[in-house]
XYZ file of C-alpha atoms in Angstrom:
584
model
C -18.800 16.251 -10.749
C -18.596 16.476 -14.340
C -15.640 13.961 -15.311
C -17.954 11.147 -14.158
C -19.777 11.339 -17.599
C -21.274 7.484 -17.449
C -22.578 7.473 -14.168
C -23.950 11.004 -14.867
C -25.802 9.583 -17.475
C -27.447 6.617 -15.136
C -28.156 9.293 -12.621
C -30.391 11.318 -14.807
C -31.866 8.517 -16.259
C -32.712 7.354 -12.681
C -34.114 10.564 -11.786
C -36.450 10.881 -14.599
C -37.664 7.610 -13.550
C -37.869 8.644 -9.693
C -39.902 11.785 -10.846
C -41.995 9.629 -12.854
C -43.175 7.800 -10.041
C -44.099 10.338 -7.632
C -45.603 12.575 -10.513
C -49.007 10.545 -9.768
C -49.212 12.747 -6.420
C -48.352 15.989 -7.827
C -50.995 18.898 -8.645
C -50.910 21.455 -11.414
C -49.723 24.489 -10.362
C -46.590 25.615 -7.562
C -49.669 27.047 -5.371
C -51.312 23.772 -4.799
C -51.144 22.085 -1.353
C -52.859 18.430 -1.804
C -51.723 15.562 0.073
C -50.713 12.249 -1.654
C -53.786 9.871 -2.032
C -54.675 7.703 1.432
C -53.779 4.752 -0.364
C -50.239 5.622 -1.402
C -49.099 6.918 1.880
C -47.620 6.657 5.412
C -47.707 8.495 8.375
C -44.372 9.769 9.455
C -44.029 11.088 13.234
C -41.029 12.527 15.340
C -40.815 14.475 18.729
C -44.737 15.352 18.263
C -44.857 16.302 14.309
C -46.987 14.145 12.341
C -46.941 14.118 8.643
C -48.206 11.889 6.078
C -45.731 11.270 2.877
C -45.553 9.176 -0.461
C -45.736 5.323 0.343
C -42.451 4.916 -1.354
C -40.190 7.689 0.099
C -37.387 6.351 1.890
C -37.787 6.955 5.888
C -34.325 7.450 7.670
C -34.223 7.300 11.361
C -30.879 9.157 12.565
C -30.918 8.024 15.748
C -30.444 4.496 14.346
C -28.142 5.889 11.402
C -26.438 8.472 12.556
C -24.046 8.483 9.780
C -26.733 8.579 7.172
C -26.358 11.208 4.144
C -29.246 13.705 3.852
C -29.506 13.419 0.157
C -32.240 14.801 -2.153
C -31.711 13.402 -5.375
C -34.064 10.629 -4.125
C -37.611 10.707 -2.191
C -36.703 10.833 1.741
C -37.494 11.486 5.088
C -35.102 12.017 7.981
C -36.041 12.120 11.188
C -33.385 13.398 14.359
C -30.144 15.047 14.369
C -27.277 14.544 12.012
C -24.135 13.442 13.356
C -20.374 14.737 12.783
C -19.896 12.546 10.285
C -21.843 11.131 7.083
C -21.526 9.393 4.202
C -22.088 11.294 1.669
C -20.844 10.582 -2.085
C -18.918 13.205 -3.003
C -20.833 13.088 -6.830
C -24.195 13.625 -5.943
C -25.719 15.929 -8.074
C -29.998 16.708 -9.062
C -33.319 16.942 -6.541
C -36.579 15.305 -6.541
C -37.951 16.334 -3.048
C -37.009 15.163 0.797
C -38.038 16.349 4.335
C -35.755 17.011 7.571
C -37.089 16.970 10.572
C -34.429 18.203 13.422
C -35.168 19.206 17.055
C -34.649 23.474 17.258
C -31.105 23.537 18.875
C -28.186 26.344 19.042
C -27.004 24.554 16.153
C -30.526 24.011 13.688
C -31.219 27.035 15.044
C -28.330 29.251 13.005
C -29.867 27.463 9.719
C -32.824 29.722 9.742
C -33.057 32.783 7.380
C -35.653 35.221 6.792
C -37.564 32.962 4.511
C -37.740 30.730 7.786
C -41.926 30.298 9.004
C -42.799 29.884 12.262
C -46.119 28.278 12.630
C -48.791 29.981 15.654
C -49.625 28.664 18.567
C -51.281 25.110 18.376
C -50.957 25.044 14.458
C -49.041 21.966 12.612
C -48.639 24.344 9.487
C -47.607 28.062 8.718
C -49.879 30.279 6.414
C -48.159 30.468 2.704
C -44.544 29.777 3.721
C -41.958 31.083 1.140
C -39.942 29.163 -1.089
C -36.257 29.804 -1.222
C -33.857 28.692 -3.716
C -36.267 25.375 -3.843
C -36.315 25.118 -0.049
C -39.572 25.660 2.097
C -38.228 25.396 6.110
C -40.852 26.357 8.574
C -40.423 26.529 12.394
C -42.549 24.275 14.784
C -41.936 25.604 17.548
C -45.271 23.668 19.795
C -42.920 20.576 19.399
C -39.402 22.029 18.779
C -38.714 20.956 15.514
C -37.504 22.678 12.570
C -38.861 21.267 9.337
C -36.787 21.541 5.974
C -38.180 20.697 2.891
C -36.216 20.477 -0.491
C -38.539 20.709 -3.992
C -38.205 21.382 -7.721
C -40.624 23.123 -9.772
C -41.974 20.292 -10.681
C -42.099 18.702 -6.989
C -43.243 21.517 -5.140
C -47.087 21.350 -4.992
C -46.277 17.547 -3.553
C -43.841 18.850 -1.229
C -46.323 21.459 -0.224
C -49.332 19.090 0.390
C -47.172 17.140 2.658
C -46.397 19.636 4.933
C -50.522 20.523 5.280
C -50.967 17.486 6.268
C -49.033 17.943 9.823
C -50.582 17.763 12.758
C -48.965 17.643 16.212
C -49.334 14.719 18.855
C -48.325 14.685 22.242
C -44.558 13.678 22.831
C -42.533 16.469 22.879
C -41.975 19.750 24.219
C -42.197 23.446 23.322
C -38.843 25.416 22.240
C -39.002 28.589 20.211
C -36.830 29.416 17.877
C -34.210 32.136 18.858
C -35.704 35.539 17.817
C -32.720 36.364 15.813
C -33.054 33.350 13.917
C -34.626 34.003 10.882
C -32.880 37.275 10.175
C -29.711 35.808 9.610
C -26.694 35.963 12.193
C -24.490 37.324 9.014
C -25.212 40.754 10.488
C -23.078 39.539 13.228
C -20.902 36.726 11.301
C -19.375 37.014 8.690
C -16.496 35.793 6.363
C -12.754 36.522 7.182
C -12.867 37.990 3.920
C -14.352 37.642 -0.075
C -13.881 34.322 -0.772
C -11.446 31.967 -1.832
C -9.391 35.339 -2.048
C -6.076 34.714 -2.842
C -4.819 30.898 -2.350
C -2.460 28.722 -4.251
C -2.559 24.650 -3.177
C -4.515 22.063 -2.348
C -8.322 22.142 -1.008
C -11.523 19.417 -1.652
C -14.940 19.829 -2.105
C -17.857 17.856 -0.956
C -21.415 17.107 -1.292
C -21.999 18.288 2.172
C -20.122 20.667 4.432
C -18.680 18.586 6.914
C -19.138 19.526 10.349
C -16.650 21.465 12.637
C -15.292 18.744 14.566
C -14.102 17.005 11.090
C -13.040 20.634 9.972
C -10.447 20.777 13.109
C -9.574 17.638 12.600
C -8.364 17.993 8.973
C -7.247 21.359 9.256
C -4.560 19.609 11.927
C -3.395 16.516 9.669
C -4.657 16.945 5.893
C -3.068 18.638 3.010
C -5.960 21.216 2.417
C -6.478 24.421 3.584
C -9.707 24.964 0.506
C -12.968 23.904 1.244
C -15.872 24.195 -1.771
C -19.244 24.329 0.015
C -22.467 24.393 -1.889
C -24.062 27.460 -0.952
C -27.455 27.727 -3.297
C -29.122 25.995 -6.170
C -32.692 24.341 -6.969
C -30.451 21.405 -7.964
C -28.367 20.428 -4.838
C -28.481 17.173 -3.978
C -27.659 16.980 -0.439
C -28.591 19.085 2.811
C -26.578 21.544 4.416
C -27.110 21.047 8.036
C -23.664 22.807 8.980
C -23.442 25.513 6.631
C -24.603 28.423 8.716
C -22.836 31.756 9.102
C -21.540 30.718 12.220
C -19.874 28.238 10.559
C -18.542 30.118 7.860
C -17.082 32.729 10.454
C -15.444 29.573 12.268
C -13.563 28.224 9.245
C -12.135 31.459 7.506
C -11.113 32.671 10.942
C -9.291 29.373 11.302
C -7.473 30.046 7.905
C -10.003 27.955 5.886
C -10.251 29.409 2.037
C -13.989 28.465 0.623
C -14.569 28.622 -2.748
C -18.942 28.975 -2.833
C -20.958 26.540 -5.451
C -24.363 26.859 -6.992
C -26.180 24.100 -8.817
C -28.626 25.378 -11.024
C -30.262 24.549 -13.812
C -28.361 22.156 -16.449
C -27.426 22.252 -19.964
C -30.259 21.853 -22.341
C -28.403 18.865 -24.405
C -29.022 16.795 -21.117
C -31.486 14.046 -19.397
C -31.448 16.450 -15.793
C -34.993 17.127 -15.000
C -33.912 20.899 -14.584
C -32.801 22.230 -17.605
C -32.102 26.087 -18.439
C -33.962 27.080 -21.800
C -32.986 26.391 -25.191
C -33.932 30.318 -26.121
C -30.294 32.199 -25.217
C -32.406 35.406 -23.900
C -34.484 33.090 -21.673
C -31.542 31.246 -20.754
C -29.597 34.780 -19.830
C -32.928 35.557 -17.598
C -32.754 32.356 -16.159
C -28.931 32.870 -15.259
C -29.722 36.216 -13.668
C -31.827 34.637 -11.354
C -29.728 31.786 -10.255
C -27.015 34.556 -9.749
C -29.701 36.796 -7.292
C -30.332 33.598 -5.010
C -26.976 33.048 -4.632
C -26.202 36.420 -3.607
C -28.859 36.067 -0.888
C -27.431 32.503 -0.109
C -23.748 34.219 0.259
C -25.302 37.318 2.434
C -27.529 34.927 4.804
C -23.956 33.262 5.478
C -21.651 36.591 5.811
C -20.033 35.806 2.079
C -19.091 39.226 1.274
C -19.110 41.121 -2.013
C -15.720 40.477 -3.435
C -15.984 36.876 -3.327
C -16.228 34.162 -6.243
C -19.442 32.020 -6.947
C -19.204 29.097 -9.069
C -22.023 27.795 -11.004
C -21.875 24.135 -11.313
C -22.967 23.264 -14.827
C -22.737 19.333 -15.343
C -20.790 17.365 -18.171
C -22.902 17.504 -21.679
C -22.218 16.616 -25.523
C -22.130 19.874 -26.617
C -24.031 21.218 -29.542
C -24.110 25.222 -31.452
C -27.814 26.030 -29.611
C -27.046 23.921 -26.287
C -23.482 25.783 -25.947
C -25.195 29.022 -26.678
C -27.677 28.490 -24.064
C -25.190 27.105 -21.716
C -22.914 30.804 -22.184
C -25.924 32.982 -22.413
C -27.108 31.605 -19.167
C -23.369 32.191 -17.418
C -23.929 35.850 -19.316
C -26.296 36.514 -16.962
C -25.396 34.988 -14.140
C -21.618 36.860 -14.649
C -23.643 40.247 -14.799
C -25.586 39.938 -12.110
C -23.178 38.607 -9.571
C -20.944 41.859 -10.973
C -23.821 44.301 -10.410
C -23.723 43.647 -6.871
C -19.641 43.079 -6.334
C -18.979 39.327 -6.773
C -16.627 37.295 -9.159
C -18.441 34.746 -11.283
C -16.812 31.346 -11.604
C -17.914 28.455 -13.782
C -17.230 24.785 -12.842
C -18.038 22.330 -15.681
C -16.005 19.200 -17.196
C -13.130 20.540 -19.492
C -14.341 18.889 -22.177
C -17.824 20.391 -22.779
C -18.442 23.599 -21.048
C -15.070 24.774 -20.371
C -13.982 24.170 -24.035
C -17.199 25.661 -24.734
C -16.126 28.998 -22.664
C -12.728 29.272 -24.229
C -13.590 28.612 -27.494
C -15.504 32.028 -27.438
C -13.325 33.587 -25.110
C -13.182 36.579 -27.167
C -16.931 36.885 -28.066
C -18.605 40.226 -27.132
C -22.343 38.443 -27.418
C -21.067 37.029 -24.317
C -20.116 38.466 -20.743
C -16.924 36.583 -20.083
C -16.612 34.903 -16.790
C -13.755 35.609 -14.009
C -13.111 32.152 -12.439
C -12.903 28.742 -14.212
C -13.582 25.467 -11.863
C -12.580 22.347 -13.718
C -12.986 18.967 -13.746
C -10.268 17.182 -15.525
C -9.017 13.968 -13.624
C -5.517 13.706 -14.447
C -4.387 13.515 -11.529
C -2.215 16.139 -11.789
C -2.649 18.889 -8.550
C -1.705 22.060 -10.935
C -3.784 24.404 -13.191
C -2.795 22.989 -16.422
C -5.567 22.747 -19.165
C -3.919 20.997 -21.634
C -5.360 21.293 -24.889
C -8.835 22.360 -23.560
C -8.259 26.366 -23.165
C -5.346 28.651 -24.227
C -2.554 28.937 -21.218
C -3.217 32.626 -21.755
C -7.082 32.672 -20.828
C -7.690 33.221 -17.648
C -4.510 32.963 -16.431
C -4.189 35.543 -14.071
C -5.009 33.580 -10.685
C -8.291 32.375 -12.175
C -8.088 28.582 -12.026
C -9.690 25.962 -10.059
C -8.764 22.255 -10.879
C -10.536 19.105 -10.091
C -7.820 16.564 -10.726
C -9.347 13.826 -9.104
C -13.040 13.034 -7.802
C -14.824 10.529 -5.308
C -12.428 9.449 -3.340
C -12.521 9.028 0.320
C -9.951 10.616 3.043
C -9.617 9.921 6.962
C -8.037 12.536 9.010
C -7.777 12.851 12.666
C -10.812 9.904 12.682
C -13.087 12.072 10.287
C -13.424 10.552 7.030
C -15.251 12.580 3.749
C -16.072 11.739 0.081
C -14.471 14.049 -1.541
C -13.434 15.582 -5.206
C -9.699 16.966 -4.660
C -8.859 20.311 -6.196
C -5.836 22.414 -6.823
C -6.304 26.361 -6.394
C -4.565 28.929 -7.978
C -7.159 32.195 -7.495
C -6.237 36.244 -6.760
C -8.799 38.634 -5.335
C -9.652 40.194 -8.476
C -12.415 42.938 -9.111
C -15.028 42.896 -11.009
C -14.919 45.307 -14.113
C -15.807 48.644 -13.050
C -19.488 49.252 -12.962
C -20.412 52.162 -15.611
C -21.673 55.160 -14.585
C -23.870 57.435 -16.220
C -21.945 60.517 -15.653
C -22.663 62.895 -18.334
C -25.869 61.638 -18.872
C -29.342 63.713 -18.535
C -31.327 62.019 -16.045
C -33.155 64.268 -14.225
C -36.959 64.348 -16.051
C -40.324 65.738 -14.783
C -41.943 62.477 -15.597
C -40.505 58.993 -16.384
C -42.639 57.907 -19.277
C -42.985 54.304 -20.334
C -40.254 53.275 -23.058
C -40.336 49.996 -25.050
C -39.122 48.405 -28.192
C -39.558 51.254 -30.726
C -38.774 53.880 -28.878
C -36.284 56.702 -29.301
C -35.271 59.784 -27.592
C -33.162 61.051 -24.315
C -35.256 59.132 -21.967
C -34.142 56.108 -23.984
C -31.039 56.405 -23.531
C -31.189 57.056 -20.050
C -32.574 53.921 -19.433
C -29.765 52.464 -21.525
C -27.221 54.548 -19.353
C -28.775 52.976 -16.160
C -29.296 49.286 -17.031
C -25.673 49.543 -18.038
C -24.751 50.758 -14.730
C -26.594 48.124 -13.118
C -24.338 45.832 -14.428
C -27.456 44.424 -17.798
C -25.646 45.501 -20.972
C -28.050 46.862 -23.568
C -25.025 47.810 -25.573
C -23.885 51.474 -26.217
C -26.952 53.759 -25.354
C -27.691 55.506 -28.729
C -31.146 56.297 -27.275
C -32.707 53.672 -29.559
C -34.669 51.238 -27.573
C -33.828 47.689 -29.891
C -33.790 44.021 -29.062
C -30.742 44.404 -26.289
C -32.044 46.890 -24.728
C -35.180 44.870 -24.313
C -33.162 42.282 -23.011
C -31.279 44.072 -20.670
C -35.062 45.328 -19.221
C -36.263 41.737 -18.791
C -32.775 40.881 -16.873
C -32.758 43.882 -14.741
C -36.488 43.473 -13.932
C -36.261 39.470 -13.364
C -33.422 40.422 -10.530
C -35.464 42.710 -8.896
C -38.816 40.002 -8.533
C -40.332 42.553 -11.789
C -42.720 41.493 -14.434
C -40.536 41.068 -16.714
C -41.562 42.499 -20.231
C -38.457 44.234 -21.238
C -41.184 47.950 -20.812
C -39.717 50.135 -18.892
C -42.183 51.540 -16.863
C -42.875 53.098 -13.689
C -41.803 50.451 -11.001
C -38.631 49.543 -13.722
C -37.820 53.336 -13.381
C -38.376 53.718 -9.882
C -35.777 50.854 -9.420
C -33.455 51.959 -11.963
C -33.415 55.398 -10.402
C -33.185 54.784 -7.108
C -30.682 52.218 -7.287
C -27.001 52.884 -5.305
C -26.297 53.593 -1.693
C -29.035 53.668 0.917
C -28.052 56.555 3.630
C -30.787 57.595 6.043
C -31.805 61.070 4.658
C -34.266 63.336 5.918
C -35.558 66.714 5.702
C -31.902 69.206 5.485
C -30.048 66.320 3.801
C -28.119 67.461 0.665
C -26.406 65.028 -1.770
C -26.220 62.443 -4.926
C -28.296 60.045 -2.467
C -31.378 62.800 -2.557
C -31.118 63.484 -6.192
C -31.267 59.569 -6.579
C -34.489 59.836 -4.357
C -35.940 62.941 -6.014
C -35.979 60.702 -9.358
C -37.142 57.567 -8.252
C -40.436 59.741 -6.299
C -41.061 61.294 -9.508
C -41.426 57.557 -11.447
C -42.948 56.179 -8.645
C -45.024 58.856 -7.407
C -46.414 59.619 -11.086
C -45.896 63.563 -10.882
C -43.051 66.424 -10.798
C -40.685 66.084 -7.501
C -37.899 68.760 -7.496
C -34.595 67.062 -8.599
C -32.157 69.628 -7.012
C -30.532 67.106 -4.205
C -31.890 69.479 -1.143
C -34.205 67.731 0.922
C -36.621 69.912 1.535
C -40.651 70.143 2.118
C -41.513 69.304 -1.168
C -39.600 66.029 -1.101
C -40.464 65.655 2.612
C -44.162 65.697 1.593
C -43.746 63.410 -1.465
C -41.663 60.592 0.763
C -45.110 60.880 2.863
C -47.211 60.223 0.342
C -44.925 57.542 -1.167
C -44.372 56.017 2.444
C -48.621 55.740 2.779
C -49.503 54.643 -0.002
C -47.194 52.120 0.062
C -47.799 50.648 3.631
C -44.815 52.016 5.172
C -44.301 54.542 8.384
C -45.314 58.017 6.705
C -42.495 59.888 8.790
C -40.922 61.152 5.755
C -37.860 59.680 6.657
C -35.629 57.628 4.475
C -34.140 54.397 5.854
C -33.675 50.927 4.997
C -37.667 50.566 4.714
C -37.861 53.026 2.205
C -35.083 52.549 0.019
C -35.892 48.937 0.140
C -39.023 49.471 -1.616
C -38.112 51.845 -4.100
C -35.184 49.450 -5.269
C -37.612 46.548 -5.398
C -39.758 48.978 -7.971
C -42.694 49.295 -5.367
């Protein structure tokens, strides 16, 4: 990671270049689906798929190289099933765009999510699949593979016009994906516990999670009981054919700690091709919604609240606007990993972002982070930072060290790439979300509030962005340029236009936002006053607020329910609440 500053600095320089050359295939716009042009292409096949790619992506057969790493920094297709070991560099780090193609199997099977598309009956393709952090992976279940494709922003209408070109050939046989694929088996799995919890020694990271016969086998003979997986991030560089939450179950049960990374967008000051913004309240946006994927990432995989995420920020010559960008962006990732129960950690070199942290340790413009992760190769397996941050900053069980990086270990016949890390880390908790006892929330109508604006219902949006875990500052009932801020955060987490105006559907999720209990006509409680509010913003006129569940509020969960394509049964559940938190 980031100690390796010179060969950081050929890799981005490389990927520029790489992006360069396949930019003559991409189309304007994430929405477009056009396949490269006939003369700059080949036609990939496996067990029945056809597809037709860039003439100058890399094809990897598996079968012949089994011990191939499925990396995306570079254009690639691989065809067939990993094996239990790879070689993976332990160092790489960015994405241009690659394709797997894997049989469906018990174990491609538990990497499907809800975001996973299955394609109909006879079809090559699935209508509009979703995009999740940077990944499209759809389902073919008339030849029994399972396609995952890796993107950027900037890659994605490519990636997308390579996948309409499929078309299925005879060779291979039907095999559906397990109906509970696809609504993730962390319903059923889940971690031992938040994650790395409390741990002091030894543990490694590496650029893949290595499969569970090379987790046995250095769990019986190597010094590390820590693992670093990387979880979520548009900027991942290689697949994660084992991480599923089967897997995760399997290792923490075993006594495996795992300390969860997300690469993201990099600091501004750098050649990466994804870059967070230069503007600090676009960068703080942009950190908010790194922090939301990884959430879903760490639920899809049984990571519980409590846990730590890391966001992997590479080495960079810092500078007064690319440092500010580099903490308003961990600002907002901290506060929206808090608003929902996890730690925030930050891995970066401890020369550039971690001096950067420490040096404004004490800053209120910023939202301190709970974890540091860094790289400093010293050698020295302890959490010593020398003269890059105070001994008293984070100092209460809040260290991760990299003290040494790319080398490679054999254990028990399994041998990884790996960065080597020392762990001190405690539980923790996560500053105690505010509440807005005391507070007048209860209105007859929620009316829009912007910059400008002044009054009670002002500060009641103040009260409940705060609680949310976006700080607009003290509410004072004066709607200035942090509460506007706060808005745009809160309504970029939640999939919200965001305009910092706090309107209906920002209301209606503000309101309803908390616990999600069935209720139902005779329920009493904070949970219906919650409701009452949110049908008032949503519903544009007068519901009761008075936390008795009665006709009136049966009738208005009716109407809500109808007009917003759900069951009209006027009962709450998951549905319901769903859709009022999401501001619908």
């Amino acid at each position: 990671m980031s100690s390796r500053i010179p060969w950081r600095a050929r890799a981005g320089t490389a990927l520029l270049a790489v992006l360069a050359g396949i930019g003559a295939f991409a189309v304007p716009g994430p929405a477009a689906a056009a396949a490269p042009p006939e003369k700059s292409r080949q036609t990939v096949t496996y067990h029945g798929y056809r597809i037709e790619v860039p003439a100058d992506w890399q094809v990897v057969d598996l079968t012949e190289n089994p011990r191939a790493c499925l990396r995306f920094d570079r254009p690639a297709v691989y065809l067939g099933e990993p094996a239990d070991q790879n070689d993976c560099p332990a160092g790489v780090v960015g994405r241009t765009a690659g394709i797997v193609v894997e049989p469906i199997t018990a174990r491609s099977a538990g990497q499907a999510t809800a975001a996973t598309a299955r394609t109909q009956r006879g079809k090559a393709t699935a209508p509009s699949p979703v995009s999740s952090n940077d990944t499209i992976q759809i389902a073919v279940e008339d030849v029994g593979v399972l396609v995952t494709a890796a993107h950027t922003p900037e890659t994605e209408s490519l990636v997308r016009g390579v996948l309409a070109s499929a078309e299925l050939t005879k060779g291979a046989e039907r095999t559906e994906l397990p109906r509970a694929a696809g609504q993730s088996d962390a319903t059923l799995l889940a971690a031992a516990g938040p994650q790395p919890g409390s741990y002091l020694g030894k543990g490694f990271d590496a650029c893949t999670a290595p499969s569970q016969a090379a987790m046995n086998a250095w769990q019986a003979s190597s010094p590390y009981s820590a693992v670093g997986v990387y979880i979520s991030g548009s900027f991942r560089g290689c697949a994660q054919p084992n991480l599923t939450a089967s897997w995760v179950t399997s290792q923490t049960n075993n006594g495996w700690r795992l300390f969860p990374i997300d690469v993201g967008r990099q600091a501004p000051c750098t050649s990466y091709s994804l870059k967070m913004s230069t503007d600090p309240a676009t960068a703080r946006s942009q950190g908010v919604t790194a922090a939301a994927d990884a959430i879903t990432a760490a639920s899809n995989l049984g990571i519980p609240a409590g846990s730590a995420i890391y966001s992997d920020i590479e080495a960079y010559t810092s500078t007064a606007s690319c440092k500010a960008a580099v903490l308003s962006y961990l600002s907002g990732w901290t506060e929206r990993l808090h608003s929902s129960g996890y730690l925030s950690g930050f891995y970066s070199s401890a020369a550039s972002g971690i001096k950067d942290a420490a040096a404004e340790y004490n800053n209120s413009a910023y939202t301190r982070v709970d974890h540091l992760f860094y790289a400093w190769w010293n050698g020295a397996a302890d959490t010593n930072t020398g003269s890059y941050v105070p001994s008293t900053y984070w100092s209460s069980h809040q260290r991760i060290h990299q003290y040494a990086g790319e080398v490679t270990e054999s254990y028990g016949g399994y041998s990884i790439n790996i960065d080597r890390d020392y762990l001190d880390v405690g539980n923790g908790t996560t500053p105690p979300t505010p509440t807005c006892t005391g507070a007048n929330l209860d209105f007859t109508a929620y009316t829009t509030v912007q910059s400008g604006s002044t009054g009670d219902q002002v500060k009641a949006a103040q009260c409940l962005l705060k609680a949310a875990g976006f700080d607009p500052g003290t509410p004072d009932g004066v709607f200035g340029p942090g509460t506007a801020t706060a808005a745009r955060n809160f309504q970029t987490s939640k999939g919200l236009t965001a305009d910092g105006v706090v309107g209906p559907k920002t209301w209606t999720a503000l309101l309803s936002r908390g616990t999600t209990p069935t209720v139902q006509n005779g329920s009493t409680g904070e949970a219906v006053t919650r409701l009452q509010r949110a049908l008032t913003a949503a519903l544009g006129r007068t519901v009761a607020i008075d936390g008795v569940f009665g006709s009136g509020t049966a009738q208005a969960v009716r109407d809500y329910q109808s007009s917003r394509g759900l069951g009209a049964d006027g009962v709450v559940g998951p549905a319901t609440w769903g859709a009022l938190q999401s501001g619908k």
